Amino acid sequence: MAAERAGQMDATSLGVFLAETFPQVAGDFAIESVTAEGLVLRLRVREAHLRPGGTVSGPSIFALADVGIYLAILARIGPVALAVTTGASIDFLRKPAADADLLAEVRILKLGRSLAVGDVLVRSDGAEAVVARASMTYSIPPKAAG
């Protein structure tokens, strides 16, 4: 296993950061794995995530993609709470399974000093079919002069 580079965060440190910085949503997500390219994030689907008819709502799927890219960026640059979404596009491709968690497979496509771009494929746990595809751009704040 390669040594961690300065600034990198593993699944445990990302989970702690999310719980401390965004406690209002941290319990909805579980970081399944972190790789050099990105990560896999689970949305623990519960009743609050469902729309009438019992399927996972679009805003819940969007949140999964957005939090996934945010955490994948932080896995590479370290805990930067003020990195923010500046652009987002999502395609909802099919209805997710009503009785399964959702998994987001996140890839960071470009990581620069001030911008990061990533994409996400969302699937129902245990299914191969893609439920949604998202592309997002994040602004990374400049490092404080020190």
Short mmCIF file of N, CA and C in Angstrom, two decimals, residues 13-141:
data_model
loop_
_atom_site.label_atom_id
_atom_site.label_comp_id
_atom_site.label_asym_id
_atom_site.label_seq_id
_atom_site.Cartn_x
_atom_site.Cartn_y
_atom_site.Cartn_z
N SER A 13 -11.34 9.27 8.43
CA SER A 13 -11.19 10.71 8.67
C SER A 13 -12.25 11.52 7.91
N LEU A 14 -12.67 11.06 6.74
CA LEU A 14 -13.75 11.72 6.02
C LEU A 14 -15.06 11.62 6.80
N GLY A 15 -15.33 10.45 7.37
CA GLY A 15 -16.54 10.25 8.15
C GLY A 15 -16.57 11.13 9.39
N VAL A 16 -15.43 11.25 10.06
CA VAL A 16 -15.34 12.12 11.23
C VAL A 16 -15.56 13.58 10.82
N PHE A 17 -14.91 14.00 9.73
CA PHE A 17 -15.07 15.36 9.23
C PHE A 17 -16.54 15.66 8.91
N LEU A 18 -17.20 14.74 8.21
CA LEU A 18 -18.60 14.94 7.84
C LEU A 18 -19.47 15.05 9.09
N ALA A 19 -19.24 14.19 10.08
CA ALA A 19 -20.03 14.21 11.32
C ALA A 19 -19.83 15.51 12.09
N GLU A 20 -18.61 16.03 12.09
CA GLU A 20 -18.32 17.25 12.84
C GLU A 20 -18.77 18.51 12.10
N THR A 21 -18.65 18.50 10.78
CA THR A 21 -18.92 19.71 10.00
C THR A 21 -20.36 19.80 9.52
N PHE A 22 -20.96 18.65 9.19
CA PHE A 22 -22.33 18.60 8.69
C PHE A 22 -23.14 17.55 9.43
N PRO A 23 -23.31 17.70 10.75
CA PRO A 23 -24.01 16.67 11.53
C PRO A 23 -25.46 16.47 11.09
N GLN A 24 -26.06 17.48 10.45
CA GLN A 24 -27.45 17.39 10.03
C GLN A 24 -27.67 16.34 8.94
N VAL A 25 -26.62 15.96 8.20
CA VAL A 25 -26.78 14.96 7.13
C VAL A 25 -25.83 13.77 7.26
N ALA A 26 -24.87 13.86 8.15
CA ALA A 26 -23.83 12.83 8.22
C ALA A 26 -24.40 11.42 8.39
N GLY A 27 -25.45 11.27 9.17
CA GLY A 27 -26.03 9.95 9.40
C GLY A 27 -26.68 9.33 8.18
N ASP A 28 -26.92 10.13 7.15
CA ASP A 28 -27.53 9.60 5.92
C ASP A 28 -26.54 8.85 5.04
N PHE A 29 -25.24 9.08 5.28
CA PHE A 29 -24.22 8.58 4.36
C PHE A 29 -23.22 7.67 5.05
N ALA A 30 -22.67 6.74 4.27
CA ALA A 30 -21.57 5.88 4.74
C ALA A 30 -20.55 5.79 3.62
N ILE A 31 -19.30 6.02 3.95
CA ILE A 31 -18.23 5.94 2.96
C ILE A 31 -17.80 4.49 2.86
N GLU A 32 -18.04 3.89 1.69
CA GLU A 32 -17.75 2.48 1.48
C GLU A 32 -16.27 2.23 1.20
N SER A 33 -15.68 3.09 0.36
CA SER A 33 -14.27 2.93 0.01
C SER A 33 -13.74 4.23 -0.57
N VAL A 34 -12.42 4.40 -0.44
CA VAL A 34 -11.73 5.56 -1.02
C VAL A 34 -10.58 5.01 -1.86
N THR A 35 -10.47 5.51 -3.10
CA THR A 35 -9.40 5.10 -4.00
C THR A 35 -8.65 6.34 -4.48
N ALA A 36 -7.61 6.13 -5.25
CA ALA A 36 -6.85 7.25 -5.82
C ALA A 36 -7.72 8.06 -6.78
N GLU A 37 -8.70 7.45 -7.42
CA GLU A 37 -9.55 8.13 -8.40
C GLU A 37 -10.79 8.76 -7.80
N GLY A 38 -11.25 8.27 -6.66
CA GLY A 38 -12.49 8.78 -6.10
C GLY A 38 -12.93 7.99 -4.89
N LEU A 39 -14.23 7.71 -4.82
CA LEU A 39 -14.75 6.93 -3.70
C LEU A 39 -16.12 6.36 -4.04
N VAL A 40 -16.60 5.51 -3.14
CA VAL A 40 -17.96 4.99 -3.22
C VAL A 40 -18.66 5.42 -1.94
N LEU A 41 -19.82 6.07 -2.11
CA LEU A 41 -20.60 6.59 -0.99
C LEU A 41 -21.99 5.97 -1.01
N ARG A 42 -22.46 5.56 0.16
CA ARG A 42 -23.78 4.94 0.31
C ARG A 42 -24.76 5.97 0.89
N LEU A 43 -25.94 6.03 0.31
CA LEU A 43 -27.06 6.76 0.91
C LEU A 43 -27.89 5.71 1.63
N ARG A 44 -27.97 5.85 2.95
CA ARG A 44 -28.80 4.95 3.76
C ARG A 44 -30.24 5.40 3.60
N VAL A 45 -30.93 4.80 2.67
CA VAL A 45 -32.29 5.24 2.33
C VAL A 45 -33.24 4.94 3.48
N ARG A 46 -33.97 5.98 3.86
CA ARG A 46 -35.02 5.84 4.87
C ARG A 46 -36.24 6.62 4.40
N GLU A 47 -37.29 6.59 5.16
CA GLU A 47 -38.55 7.19 4.74
C GLU A 47 -38.42 8.66 4.35
N ALA A 48 -37.57 9.41 5.02
CA ALA A 48 -37.40 10.83 4.72
C ALA A 48 -36.87 11.07 3.31
N HIS A 49 -36.26 10.05 2.68
CA HIS A 49 -35.70 10.19 1.34
C HIS A 49 -36.70 9.81 0.24
N LEU A 50 -37.87 9.35 0.62
CA LEU A 50 -38.82 8.84 -0.37
C LEU A 50 -39.81 9.91 -0.78
N ARG A 51 -40.23 9.79 -2.03
CA ARG A 51 -41.28 10.65 -2.56
C ARG A 51 -42.57 9.83 -2.58
N PRO A 52 -43.72 10.46 -2.83
CA PRO A 52 -44.96 9.69 -2.94
C PRO A 52 -44.79 8.56 -3.96
N GLY A 53 -45.25 7.39 -3.61
CA GLY A 53 -45.07 6.23 -4.46
C GLY A 53 -43.92 5.35 -3.98
N GLY A 54 -43.14 5.86 -3.01
CA GLY A 54 -42.13 5.03 -2.38
C GLY A 54 -40.79 4.95 -3.07
N THR A 55 -40.51 5.83 -4.03
CA THR A 55 -39.18 5.81 -4.66
C THR A 55 -38.31 6.93 -4.07
N VAL A 56 -37.00 6.78 -4.18
CA VAL A 56 -36.08 7.78 -3.66
C VAL A 56 -36.25 9.07 -4.47
N SER A 57 -36.33 10.19 -3.75
CA SER A 57 -36.57 11.48 -4.40
C SER A 57 -35.35 11.99 -5.15
N GLY A 58 -35.60 12.82 -6.14
CA GLY A 58 -34.51 13.45 -6.90
C GLY A 58 -33.58 14.26 -6.02
N PRO A 59 -34.10 15.09 -5.09
CA PRO A 59 -33.19 15.84 -4.22
C PRO A 59 -32.29 14.94 -3.37
N SER A 60 -32.77 13.78 -2.97
CA SER A 60 -31.94 12.85 -2.20
C SER A 60 -30.83 12.27 -3.07
N ILE A 61 -31.15 11.97 -4.32
CA ILE A 61 -30.15 11.44 -5.25
C ILE A 61 -29.12 12.53 -5.56
N PHE A 62 -29.59 13.76 -5.76
CA PHE A 62 -28.67 14.88 -5.99
C PHE A 62 -27.74 15.06 -4.80
N ALA A 63 -28.28 15.00 -3.59
CA ALA A 63 -27.46 15.16 -2.39
C ALA A 63 -26.39 14.08 -2.32
N LEU A 64 -26.73 12.85 -2.67
CA LEU A 64 -25.76 11.76 -2.68
C LEU A 64 -24.61 12.08 -3.63
N ALA A 65 -24.93 12.54 -4.83
CA ALA A 65 -23.90 12.88 -5.81
C ALA A 65 -23.05 14.05 -5.33
N ASP A 66 -23.69 15.07 -4.80
CA ASP A 66 -22.98 16.27 -4.36
C ASP A 66 -22.05 15.98 -3.18
N VAL A 67 -22.55 15.29 -2.19
CA VAL A 67 -21.72 14.93 -1.03
C VAL A 67 -20.60 13.99 -1.46
N GLY A 68 -20.90 13.09 -2.39
CA GLY A 68 -19.87 12.16 -2.88
C GLY A 68 -18.69 12.87 -3.53
N ILE A 69 -18.98 13.83 -4.39
CA ILE A 69 -17.89 14.56 -5.05
C ILE A 69 -17.15 15.42 -4.03
N TYR A 70 -17.86 16.06 -3.14
CA TYR A 70 -17.24 16.86 -2.09
C TYR A 70 -16.25 16.02 -1.29
N LEU A 71 -16.68 14.85 -0.83
CA LEU A 71 -15.80 13.99 -0.03
C LEU A 71 -14.63 13.45 -0.86
N ALA A 72 -14.86 13.14 -2.13
CA ALA A 72 -13.76 12.65 -2.98
C ALA A 72 -12.69 13.72 -3.16
N ILE A 73 -13.12 14.96 -3.27
CA ILE A 73 -12.15 16.07 -3.37
C ILE A 73 -11.38 16.19 -2.06
N LEU A 74 -12.08 16.17 -0.94
CA LEU A 74 -11.41 16.28 0.36
C LEU A 74 -10.47 15.11 0.61
N ALA A 75 -10.80 13.95 0.09
CA ALA A 75 -9.90 12.80 0.24
C ALA A 75 -8.54 13.11 -0.37
N ARG A 76 -8.53 13.97 -1.38
CA ARG A 76 -7.28 14.32 -2.07
C ARG A 76 -6.61 15.56 -1.52
N ILE A 77 -7.39 16.56 -1.06
CA ILE A 77 -6.79 17.84 -0.66
C ILE A 77 -6.79 18.06 0.85
N GLY A 78 -7.49 17.25 1.59
CA GLY A 78 -7.59 17.44 3.03
C GLY A 78 -8.86 18.18 3.40
N PRO A 79 -9.06 18.44 4.69
CA PRO A 79 -10.31 19.02 5.19
C PRO A 79 -10.45 20.51 4.87
N VAL A 80 -11.14 20.80 3.79
CA VAL A 80 -11.39 22.18 3.36
C VAL A 80 -12.90 22.37 3.35
N ALA A 81 -13.44 22.82 4.49
CA ALA A 81 -14.88 22.90 4.65
C ALA A 81 -15.54 23.83 3.64
N LEU A 82 -14.83 24.85 3.17
CA LEU A 82 -15.45 25.85 2.31
C LEU A 82 -15.30 25.58 0.82
N ALA A 83 -14.91 24.37 0.42
CA ALA A 83 -15.00 24.00 -1.00
C ALA A 83 -16.50 23.93 -1.32
N VAL A 84 -16.91 24.54 -2.43
CA VAL A 84 -18.34 24.63 -2.73
C VAL A 84 -18.64 24.27 -4.18
N THR A 85 -19.85 23.78 -4.39
CA THR A 85 -20.33 23.45 -5.73
C THR A 85 -20.52 24.74 -6.53
N THR A 86 -19.96 24.78 -7.74
CA THR A 86 -20.16 25.94 -8.61
C THR A 86 -20.92 25.58 -9.88
N GLY A 87 -21.00 24.30 -10.18
CA GLY A 87 -21.76 23.85 -11.35
C GLY A 87 -22.21 22.42 -11.13
N ALA A 88 -23.42 22.11 -11.60
CA ALA A 88 -23.94 20.76 -11.41
C ALA A 88 -24.89 20.41 -12.54
N SER A 89 -24.80 19.17 -12.97
CA SER A 89 -25.72 18.63 -13.97
C SER A 89 -26.02 17.20 -13.56
N ILE A 90 -27.29 16.83 -13.59
CA ILE A 90 -27.66 15.47 -13.23
C ILE A 90 -28.72 14.96 -14.20
N ASP A 91 -28.56 13.72 -14.60
CA ASP A 91 -29.55 13.05 -15.45
C ASP A 91 -30.13 11.90 -14.64
N PHE A 92 -31.44 11.90 -14.49
CA PHE A 92 -32.14 10.80 -13.82
C PHE A 92 -32.54 9.81 -14.90
N LEU A 93 -31.98 8.62 -14.86
CA LEU A 93 -32.12 7.66 -15.96
C LEU A 93 -33.20 6.62 -15.75
N ARG A 94 -33.41 6.21 -14.52
CA ARG A 94 -34.45 5.23 -14.23
C ARG A 94 -34.80 5.30 -12.77
N LYS A 95 -35.92 4.70 -12.44
CA LYS A 95 -36.39 4.69 -11.06
C LYS A 95 -35.51 3.76 -10.22
N PRO A 96 -35.04 4.24 -9.06
CA PRO A 96 -34.24 3.36 -8.21
C PRO A 96 -35.11 2.31 -7.52
N ALA A 97 -34.49 1.24 -7.08
CA ALA A 97 -35.22 0.23 -6.32
C ALA A 97 -35.78 0.88 -5.06
N ALA A 98 -37.00 0.56 -4.72
CA ALA A 98 -37.67 1.20 -3.58
C ALA A 98 -37.16 0.68 -2.24
N ASP A 99 -36.57 -0.49 -2.23
CA ASP A 99 -36.20 -1.13 -0.97
C ASP A 99 -34.70 -1.32 -0.81
N ALA A 100 -33.90 -0.44 -1.44
CA ALA A 100 -32.45 -0.60 -1.39
C ALA A 100 -31.77 0.75 -1.17
N ASP A 101 -30.61 0.71 -0.52
CA ASP A 101 -29.77 1.89 -0.43
C ASP A 101 -29.26 2.25 -1.82
N LEU A 102 -28.76 3.47 -1.97
CA LEU A 102 -28.14 3.89 -3.22
C LEU A 102 -26.64 4.00 -3.02
N LEU A 103 -25.88 3.63 -4.05
CA LEU A 103 -24.43 3.74 -4.04
C LEU A 103 -23.99 4.70 -5.14
N ALA A 104 -23.12 5.62 -4.78
CA ALA A 104 -22.56 6.58 -5.73
C ALA A 104 -21.10 6.22 -5.97
N GLU A 105 -20.76 5.97 -7.23
CA GLU A 105 -19.38 5.73 -7.62
C GLU A 105 -18.84 7.04 -8.18
N VAL A 106 -17.91 7.64 -7.43
CA VAL A 106 -17.43 8.98 -7.73
C VAL A 106 -16.02 8.91 -8.31
N ARG A 107 -15.79 9.68 -9.38
CA ARG A 107 -14.44 9.83 -9.96
C ARG A 107 -14.11 11.31 -10.04
N ILE A 108 -12.91 11.64 -9.61
CA ILE A 108 -12.42 13.00 -9.80
C ILE A 108 -11.73 13.02 -11.17
N LEU A 109 -12.22 13.86 -12.06
CA LEU A 109 -11.69 13.94 -13.42
C LEU A 109 -10.56 14.96 -13.54
N LYS A 110 -10.67 16.05 -12.75
CA LYS A 110 -9.64 17.10 -12.76
C LYS A 110 -9.59 17.71 -11.38
N LEU A 111 -8.39 17.85 -10.87
CA LEU A 111 -8.20 18.50 -9.59
C LEU A 111 -7.11 19.55 -9.76
N GLY A 112 -7.54 20.81 -9.81
CA GLY A 112 -6.60 21.92 -9.94
C GLY A 112 -6.48 22.66 -8.62
N ARG A 113 -5.80 23.80 -8.65
CA ARG A 113 -5.64 24.59 -7.43
C ARG A 113 -6.93 25.27 -7.00
N SER A 114 -7.76 25.67 -7.98
CA SER A 114 -8.97 26.41 -7.62
C SER A 114 -10.27 25.73 -8.06
N LEU A 115 -10.19 24.74 -8.95
CA LEU A 115 -11.39 24.04 -9.40
C LEU A 115 -11.15 22.54 -9.44
N ALA A 116 -12.22 21.80 -9.17
CA ALA A 116 -12.20 20.35 -9.30
C ALA A 116 -13.46 19.93 -10.05
N VAL A 117 -13.32 18.91 -10.89
CA VAL A 117 -14.44 18.39 -11.67
C VAL A 117 -14.55 16.90 -11.42
N GLY A 118 -15.77 16.44 -11.17
CA GLY A 118 -15.97 15.02 -10.94
C GLY A 118 -17.25 14.53 -11.58
N ASP A 119 -17.35 13.20 -11.70
CA ASP A 119 -18.59 12.61 -12.17
C ASP A 119 -19.00 11.48 -11.24
N VAL A 120 -20.29 11.15 -11.29
CA VAL A 120 -20.87 10.19 -10.38
C VAL A 120 -21.84 9.30 -11.15
N LEU A 121 -21.77 8.00 -10.88
CA LEU A 121 -22.79 7.06 -11.33
C LEU A 121 -23.50 6.54 -10.08
N VAL A 122 -24.82 6.65 -10.06
CA VAL A 122 -25.62 6.21 -8.92
C VAL A 122 -26.37 4.95 -9.31
N ARG A 123 -26.27 3.94 -8.45
CA ARG A 123 -26.97 2.67 -8.65
C ARG A 123 -27.70 2.27 -7.37
N SER A 124 -28.77 1.49 -7.51
CA SER A 124 -29.37 0.85 -6.35
C SER A 124 -28.43 -0.24 -5.90
N ASP A 125 -28.27 -0.41 -4.59
CA ASP A 125 -27.39 -1.44 -4.06
C ASP A 125 -27.79 -2.80 -4.61
N GLY A 126 -26.84 -3.51 -5.19
CA GLY A 126 -27.08 -4.83 -5.76
C GLY A 126 -27.52 -4.83 -7.21
N ALA A 127 -27.69 -3.66 -7.81
CA ALA A 127 -28.15 -3.57 -9.20
C ALA A 127 -27.03 -3.02 -10.09
N GLU A 128 -27.03 -3.43 -11.35
CA GLU A 128 -26.04 -2.94 -12.32
C GLU A 128 -26.51 -1.68 -13.04
N ALA A 129 -27.83 -1.53 -13.21
CA ALA A 129 -28.36 -0.41 -13.98
C ALA A 129 -28.10 0.91 -13.26
N VAL A 130 -27.69 1.91 -14.02
CA VAL A 130 -27.42 3.24 -13.47
C VAL A 130 -28.74 3.98 -13.30
N VAL A 131 -28.96 4.51 -12.11
CA VAL A 131 -30.16 5.26 -11.77
C VAL A 131 -30.01 6.72 -12.19
N ALA A 132 -28.82 7.29 -11.94
CA ALA A 132 -28.56 8.69 -12.27
C ALA A 132 -27.08 8.87 -12.57
N ARG A 133 -26.80 9.91 -13.37
CA ARG A 133 -25.42 10.28 -13.70
C ARG A 133 -25.30 11.76 -13.44
N ALA A 134 -24.25 12.15 -12.73
CA ALA A 134 -24.06 13.56 -12.41
C ALA A 134 -22.65 14.00 -12.73
N SER A 135 -22.51 15.29 -13.05
CA SER A 135 -21.22 15.93 -13.26
C SER A 135 -21.24 17.22 -12.45
N MET A 136 -20.18 17.45 -11.68
CA MET A 136 -20.16 18.64 -10.84
C MET A 136 -18.79 19.28 -10.85
N THR A 137 -18.80 20.60 -10.68
CA THR A 137 -17.58 21.37 -10.55
C THR A 137 -17.60 22.03 -9.18
N TYR A 138 -16.47 21.99 -8.52
CA TYR A 138 -16.31 22.59 -7.20
C TYR A 138 -15.24 23.66 -7.24
N SER A 139 -15.47 24.73 -6.48
CA SER A 139 -14.47 25.76 -6.28
C SER A 139 -13.73 25.44 -5.00
N ILE A 140 -12.41 25.48 -5.07
CA ILE A 140 -11.56 25.23 -3.92
C ILE A 140 -10.99 26.56 -3.47
N PRO A 141 -11.23 26.95 -2.21
CA PRO A 141 -10.73 28.26 -1.77
C PRO A 141 -9.20 28.28 -1.73
#
